[in-house]
Coordinates of C-alpha atoms in Angstrom, one line a residue:
L662 CA 159.1 140.9 126.1
A663 CA 159.3 137.7 123.4
W664 CA 158.1 136.1 120.5
Q665 CA 156.9 132.4 121.2
L666 CA 157.1 130.5 117.6
G667 CA 155.5 128.2 116.4
D668 CA 155.2 125.9 113.4
A669 CA 154.1 127.1 110.1
G670 CA 154.7 130.7 110.7
F671 CA 152.5 130.4 114.1
R672 CA 154.3 133.7 116.5
R673 CA 152.7 135.4 119.6
A674 CA 154.2 138.4 121.6
V675 CA 154.7 137.0 125.0
V676 CA 156.4 138.0 128.3
L677 CA 158.6 136.4 130.8
R678 CA 158.3 136.3 134.6
E679 CA 161.9 135.0 136.5
V680 CA 160.1 132.7 138.5
P681 CA 161.6 132.2 142.6
S682 CA 163.5 129.7 143.8
G683 CA 161.3 126.5 145.4
A684 CA 158.0 127.7 143.9
D685 CA 156.3 125.2 142.8
T686 CA 154.6 126.0 139.5
S687 CA 153.8 121.8 138.5
A688 CA 150.1 122.6 138.6
P689 CA 149.5 126.2 137.3
A690 CA 146.5 127.2 137.9
P691 CA 143.6 127.0 135.3
A692 CA 142.8 130.2 133.3
Q693 CA 140.2 132.8 134.6
E694 CA 139.9 136.3 134.0
G695 CA 141.1 138.5 134.6
V696 CA 144.1 136.1 136.0
L697 CA 146.9 136.5 133.9
T698 CA 148.1 133.1 133.5
L699 CA 151.3 130.8 133.5
L700 CA 151.4 129.3 129.8
D701 CA 155.1 128.1 129.9
L702 CA 158.5 127.5 131.6
V703 CA 161.7 128.5 130.4
E704 CA 164.7 127.7 130.9
L705 CA 167.2 130.7 129.9
D706 CA 171.4 130.6 131.1
G707 CA 170.6 128.5 134.8
R708 CA 167.4 131.1 136.2
R709 CA 163.8 129.9 135.8
W710 CA 161.5 132.5 133.4
G711 CA 157.7 131.9 133.7
V712 CA 156.3 132.4 129.9
Y713 CA 152.5 134.8 130.1
E714 CA 150.5 136.1 128.2
F715 CA 151.4 140.5 126.7
L716 CA 149.9 142.9 127.6
A717 CA 150.7 146.3 127.4
G718 CA 150.3 148.6 131.1
A719 CA 152.2 148.3 134.6
T720 CA 151.8 147.0 137.9
F721 CA 149.8 148.5 140.8
G722 CA 153.5 149.3 142.0
E723 CA 155.6 151.0 139.2
V724 CA 151.9 153.1 139.2
A725 CA 152.0 154.0 142.7
A726 CA 155.6 154.3 142.4
A727 CA 154.4 158.0 139.6
H728 CA 153.4 159.2 142.3
F729 CA 154.7 158.4 145.2
S730 CA 157.7 160.2 143.4
V731 CA 156.4 163.6 143.7
E732 CA 155.2 163.8 146.6
R733 CA 151.3 162.7 145.8
L734 CA 149.0 159.8 145.9
P735 CA 147.0 157.9 143.8
S736 CA 143.4 158.5 143.7
L737 CA 141.0 156.4 146.1
G738 CA 139.3 155.7 143.1
L739 CA 142.0 154.6 140.8
I740 CA 143.4 152.1 144.1
G741 CA 140.3 151.2 144.7
R742 CA 138.8 150.0 141.4
V743 CA 142.3 148.2 140.7
V744 CA 142.1 145.9 144.4
V745 CA 138.6 145.3 143.2
D746 CA 139.0 143.7 140.5
A747 CA 142.0 142.2 141.9
C748 CA 139.4 140.4 144.7
R749 CA 136.6 139.4 141.6
A750 CA 140.1 137.5 139.9
I751 CA 141.1 135.8 142.5
H752 CA 137.5 135.2 143.7
R753 CA 137.2 133.6 140.5
V754 CA 140.6 131.4 141.4
H755 CA 139.5 130.8 144.4
T756 CA 136.1 128.9 143.6
W757 CA 137.4 127.3 140.5
V758 CA 135.7 123.7 140.7
D759 CA 138.0 121.2 138.7
P760 CA 135.0 119.2 136.2
L761 CA 137.8 116.5 136.8
G762 CA 138.2 116.8 140.0
L763 CA 141.7 116.8 140.1
V764 CA 143.4 119.7 140.7
A765 CA 141.6 122.1 144.0
P766 CA 141.3 125.5 143.9
Q767 CA 144.2 127.9 145.1
A768 CA 145.1 130.5 146.7
H769 CA 148.2 132.7 145.4
G770 CA 150.1 133.1 148.6
G771 CA 151.9 136.2 147.0
L772 CA 150.7 139.6 146.4
S773 CA 151.4 143.5 146.3
E774 CA 152.1 145.7 143.7
A775 CA 154.2 144.1 141.5
S776 CA 151.7 140.7 141.0
I777 CA 148.6 143.3 140.3
F778 CA 149.3 144.0 136.9
V779 CA 147.1 147.8 135.1
G780 CA 146.5 147.7 132.0
F781 CA 146.4 150.1 128.8
D782 CA 142.5 149.1 128.7
G783 CA 142.4 150.3 132.8
V784 CA 142.4 146.5 134.5
A785 CA 143.8 145.0 136.6
R786 CA 144.5 141.8 136.7
V787 CA 146.9 139.4 138.6
L788 CA 150.0 137.6 138.3
D789 CA 152.5 135.3 139.7
L790 CA 150.0 133.1 141.0
S791 CA 151.6 129.8 140.4
G792 CA 154.4 131.1 140.8
R793 CA 154.7 132.6 144.1
R794 CA 156.8 135.6 145.8
A795 CA 157.7 136.1 149.2
G796 CA 157.5 139.6 149.1
K797 CA 156.3 142.1 152.0
M798 CA 152.5 141.7 152.1
I799 CA 152.1 138.3 152.5
A800 CA 150.3 137.3 155.4
P801 CA 151.8 136.6 158.7
E802 CA 150.4 132.8 158.9
L803 CA 152.9 132.2 156.2
F804 CA 156.2 131.8 157.9
R805 CA 154.7 129.6 160.1
S806 CA 153.8 126.7 156.9
D807 CA 153.4 126.2 153.5
A808 CA 149.5 126.1 153.4
V809 CA 147.4 129.8 152.1
D810 CA 144.3 129.6 152.9
P811 CA 142.7 131.9 150.9
R812 CA 142.4 134.0 153.8
A813 CA 146.4 134.7 153.6
D814 CA 145.1 137.0 149.9
V815 CA 142.3 138.7 152.2
F816 CA 145.9 140.1 153.9
S817 CA 147.5 140.8 151.1
L818 CA 144.7 142.8 148.8
G819 CA 144.2 145.2 152.9
A820 CA 148.6 145.6 153.0
L821 CA 148.1 146.9 148.7
L822 CA 145.2 148.6 150.4
H823 CA 147.0 150.6 153.2
H824 CA 150.4 150.5 151.5
A825 CA 148.6 152.8 148.8
T826 CA 147.5 154.9 151.0
T827 CA 149.7 156.0 153.8
R828 CA 153.2 154.6 151.7
F829 CA 153.7 152.2 154.7
E830 CA 156.8 150.7 152.9
K831 CA 158.0 147.6 156.1
G832 CA 156.5 144.0 156.6
Y833 CA 152.8 144.1 157.4
A834 CA 153.1 140.3 158.9
A835 CA 156.0 141.4 161.7
T836 CA 153.9 145.9 162.0
I837 CA 150.7 144.2 162.6
L838 CA 151.9 141.1 165.3
R839 CA 153.5 143.9 167.1
A840 CA 149.6 145.2 167.5
P841 CA 151.6 149.0 166.8
S842 CA 150.6 152.7 168.2
S843 CA 148.6 154.6 164.7
A844 CA 151.9 156.3 165.3
E845 CA 153.3 153.9 163.4
F846 CA 151.0 151.5 161.0
P847 CA 148.6 155.6 160.4
P848 CA 145.3 154.7 159.3
P849 CA 144.4 155.8 155.6
S850 CA 142.4 158.6 156.4
T851 CA 144.7 160.3 158.4
V852 CA 147.6 160.4 155.5
H853 CA 145.5 160.2 152.6
P854 CA 143.0 163.1 152.1
E855 CA 140.1 161.2 150.2
A856 CA 140.4 158.7 153.2
T857 CA 137.6 158.1 155.5
P858 CA 137.0 156.2 159.1
A859 CA 134.7 153.6 157.4
L860 CA 137.5 152.9 154.8
D861 CA 139.5 152.6 157.8
A862 CA 137.5 149.6 159.2
V863 CA 137.9 148.0 155.8
V864 CA 141.6 147.6 155.5
M865 CA 141.5 146.6 159.2
R866 CA 139.9 143.9 159.5
A867 CA 141.2 142.5 156.6
L868 CA 144.8 143.4 158.2
M869 CA 143.8 140.9 161.2
P870 CA 146.3 138.4 162.2
A871 CA 144.1 135.8 162.8
P872 CA 142.4 134.8 159.4
S873 CA 139.3 133.9 161.1
S874 CA 138.7 137.6 161.9
R875 CA 139.5 138.7 159.0
F876 CA 137.2 138.4 155.3
A877 CA 136.0 134.7 155.0
T878 CA 136.6 134.8 151.1
V879 CA 137.9 138.8 148.7
A880 CA 134.6 138.3 147.8
Q881 CA 133.3 139.9 150.8
L882 CA 136.4 142.9 150.6
A883 CA 135.3 143.6 147.4
D884 CA 131.6 143.9 148.7
E885 CA 132.9 146.4 151.4
L886 CA 134.7 148.3 149.4
E887 CA 132.3 149.0 147.1
A888 CA 129.9 150.1 149.8
V889 CA 132.4 152.5 151.5
L890 CA 133.6 154.3 148.1
G891 CA 130.5 154.6 146.4
P892 CA 130.2 156.5 143.2
G893 CA 134.2 157.7 143.9
L894 CA 135.6 153.5 142.1
F895 CA 137.1 154.5 138.9
T896 CA 135.2 153.0 136.0
H897 CA 138.4 150.8 133.6
E898 CA 137.6 154.5 131.3
Q899 CA 138.9 155.9 134.5
V900 CA 142.0 154.4 135.0
R901 CA 142.7 154.8 131.6
L902 CA 143.0 157.8 131.5
V903 CA 145.2 157.8 134.2
L904 CA 147.6 155.3 133.1
L905 CA 148.2 157.0 129.7
P906 CA 150.0 160.4 130.4
L907 CA 152.6 158.6 133.3
F908 CA 153.1 155.8 130.7
G909 CA 152.6 156.8 127.4
D910 CA 155.7 156.7 126.4
R911 CA 156.1 153.4 127.0
L912 CA 152.2 152.5 124.6
L913 CA 154.2 153.8 121.3
A914 CA 157.4 152.2 122.4
L915 CA 156.1 148.8 122.8
K916 CA 154.0 149.6 120.0
E917 CA 156.7 149.9 117.9
L918 CA 159.4 147.4 119.1
V919 CA 156.0 144.4 118.5
D920 CA 154.8 146.0 115.5
S921 CA 159.1 146.0 114.2
K922 CA 158.8 142.3 115.2
R923 CA 155.6 140.5 113.8
R924 CA 156.1 140.9 110.5
P925 CA 155.9 137.0 109.4
S926 CA 159.8 135.5 108.3
A927 CA 159.3 132.7 106.0
P928 CA 157.7 129.2 107.8
R929 CA 160.2 127.2 109.9
P930 CA 160.3 123.9 109.1
S931 CA 158.3 121.5 111.9
A932 CA 161.1 121.3 114.5
S933 CA 161.8 117.7 116.4
P934 CA 160.5 117.6 120.2
A935 CA 163.9 117.9 121.9
R936 CA 164.5 120.7 119.9
K937 CA 160.7 122.7 120.7
T938 CA 161.8 123.5 123.9
A939 CA 165.3 125.6 123.5
N940 CA 164.0 127.2 119.7
A941 CA 160.0 127.8 121.5
L942 CA 161.0 131.5 122.2
D943 CA 162.5 134.1 120.7
L944 CA 164.0 136.8 122.2
V945 CA 163.3 139.8 121.0
A946 CA 163.7 143.5 123.0
A947 CA 166.8 142.0 125.9
M948 CA 164.9 141.9 129.2
D949 CA 166.5 144.8 130.6
V950 CA 165.1 147.1 127.6
K951 CA 163.5 150.1 130.0
L952 CA 160.5 151.4 128.6
D953 CA 159.9 154.1 132.1
G954 CA 157.2 156.1 132.3
G955 CA 160.2 159.3 133.1
A956 CA 159.8 161.1 135.1
L957 CA 156.6 164.1 136.2
D958 CA 156.8 167.1 137.6
P959 CA 154.3 167.4 140.7
E960 CA 152.3 170.1 138.2
E961 CA 152.4 166.4 135.6
L962 CA 150.3 164.3 138.0
P963 CA 147.7 163.8 135.2
T964 CA 144.6 165.7 135.5
Q965 CA 142.7 167.3 132.2
S966 CA 143.7 170.3 132.9
N967 CA 147.6 169.6 132.2
L968 CA 146.8 166.5 129.5
R969 CA 147.7 168.6 126.9
A970 CA 150.6 170.3 128.7
L971 CA 152.0 166.8 129.4
G972 CA 153.3 165.8 125.5
K973 CA 157.2 166.7 127.0
A974 CA 156.6 163.8 129.4
A975 CA 154.9 161.3 127.4
P976 CA 154.8 161.7 123.4
V977 CA 150.2 160.8 123.7
A978 CA 148.2 163.1 122.8
A979 CA 146.4 164.2 125.0
N980 CA 143.2 163.0 123.2
F981 CA 145.0 160.2 122.1
D982 CA 142.5 156.7 122.4
P983 CA 144.6 153.5 121.3
H984 CA 141.5 151.1 121.3
A985 CA 139.9 153.5 118.5
T986 CA 138.4 151.8 115.9
N987 CA 141.4 153.9 112.8
P988 CA 145.0 154.3 115.1
G989 CA 145.8 157.7 116.3
Q990 CA 142.3 158.5 116.1
A991 CA 140.9 161.0 118.9
A992 CA 139.0 160.0 121.9
E993 CA 135.8 162.3 123.4
P994 CA 137.1 165.3 124.3
K995 CA 136.6 165.0 128.4
P996 CA 137.2 169.8 129.4
D997 CA 136.3 168.6 132.9
F998 CA 136.7 164.9 133.8
D999 CA 140.2 164.9 136.6
P1000 CA 141.3 161.2 137.4
H1001 CA 143.2 162.0 140.7
A1002 CA 139.3 164.1 142.3
T1003 CA 136.8 162.6 143.9
T1004 CA 134.7 165.1 142.1
P1005 CA 135.1 164.8 138.5
G1006 CA 136.3 168.3 137.5
R1007 CA 138.6 169.2 141.2
A1008 CA 142.2 168.4 142.0
A1009 CA 143.4 166.0 143.6
P1010 CA 144.8 167.1 147.0
P1011 CA 149.0 166.7 148.1
V1012 CA 149.8 164.1 151.0
R1013 CA 149.3 165.6 154.1

């Protein structure tokens, strides 16, 4: 977390993410809804860092890991909402047309659980669009070529779906190319209590080795997911209610940290262009500051019945509403709502 400083007292909170070696950041993607855009590049201690808009939340990898750590799987409605949001955002990137005709549409090429960010508003957004990171979810064709087809993003989002519903941890490209058995590569319906064969078909089509055999666009993948999950697909409000108990201490820590640094200081004199790069960022919370959600017991995964007992795991009241007009104002109580249940009020099943 850092402050980006400017002339006349301008400042705003931003986030730094290290840019992988070899990443092409010469033509960053334009701002799109659902994408955290690369704002700037800075070099610190010989390493390149991308500067992104600050948003409070957690990566989807962190959300999934919080469940995995207590031998549970995220609700299928939660997984589906995150992937659908990511699909819609990436589709806008794939189909964007530069009115000047100078910048070609881009594909991500490195989508993973670490590059999908879920905000405390319940909306999932895409990271690292101009700083692709190699990982276990990249498509097989990217091992043979640097050319990124939008269908590579279909593969990665299919891998994300599979990982979140099965906890599969191996590299997807290498595994898929071996034509694995169902014992080695389990369909979601054999692991996740809420998954169905219809979901299996969607996931496996997205993960086809040949790009021509996958969904042609990420929008088609989103459409199929919405059709399969139907009313079980979470709303953004339901996602928000999942995040608050898991990462409530992070929300409060970030609020305190940002509030302590946002108080305006004396206006800075205008800097010369040569000095602006060096002075652009005022680091406020060394990047190793730990803001994790804390360990949870299996019974403490967020359901409405135990939200009130989560004070020891996350210092946020069960009815705390960060979107209220007055900070700290209680949200409308929903006593029977269970964000991990397919049907509100039903407890989430454990991993089979």
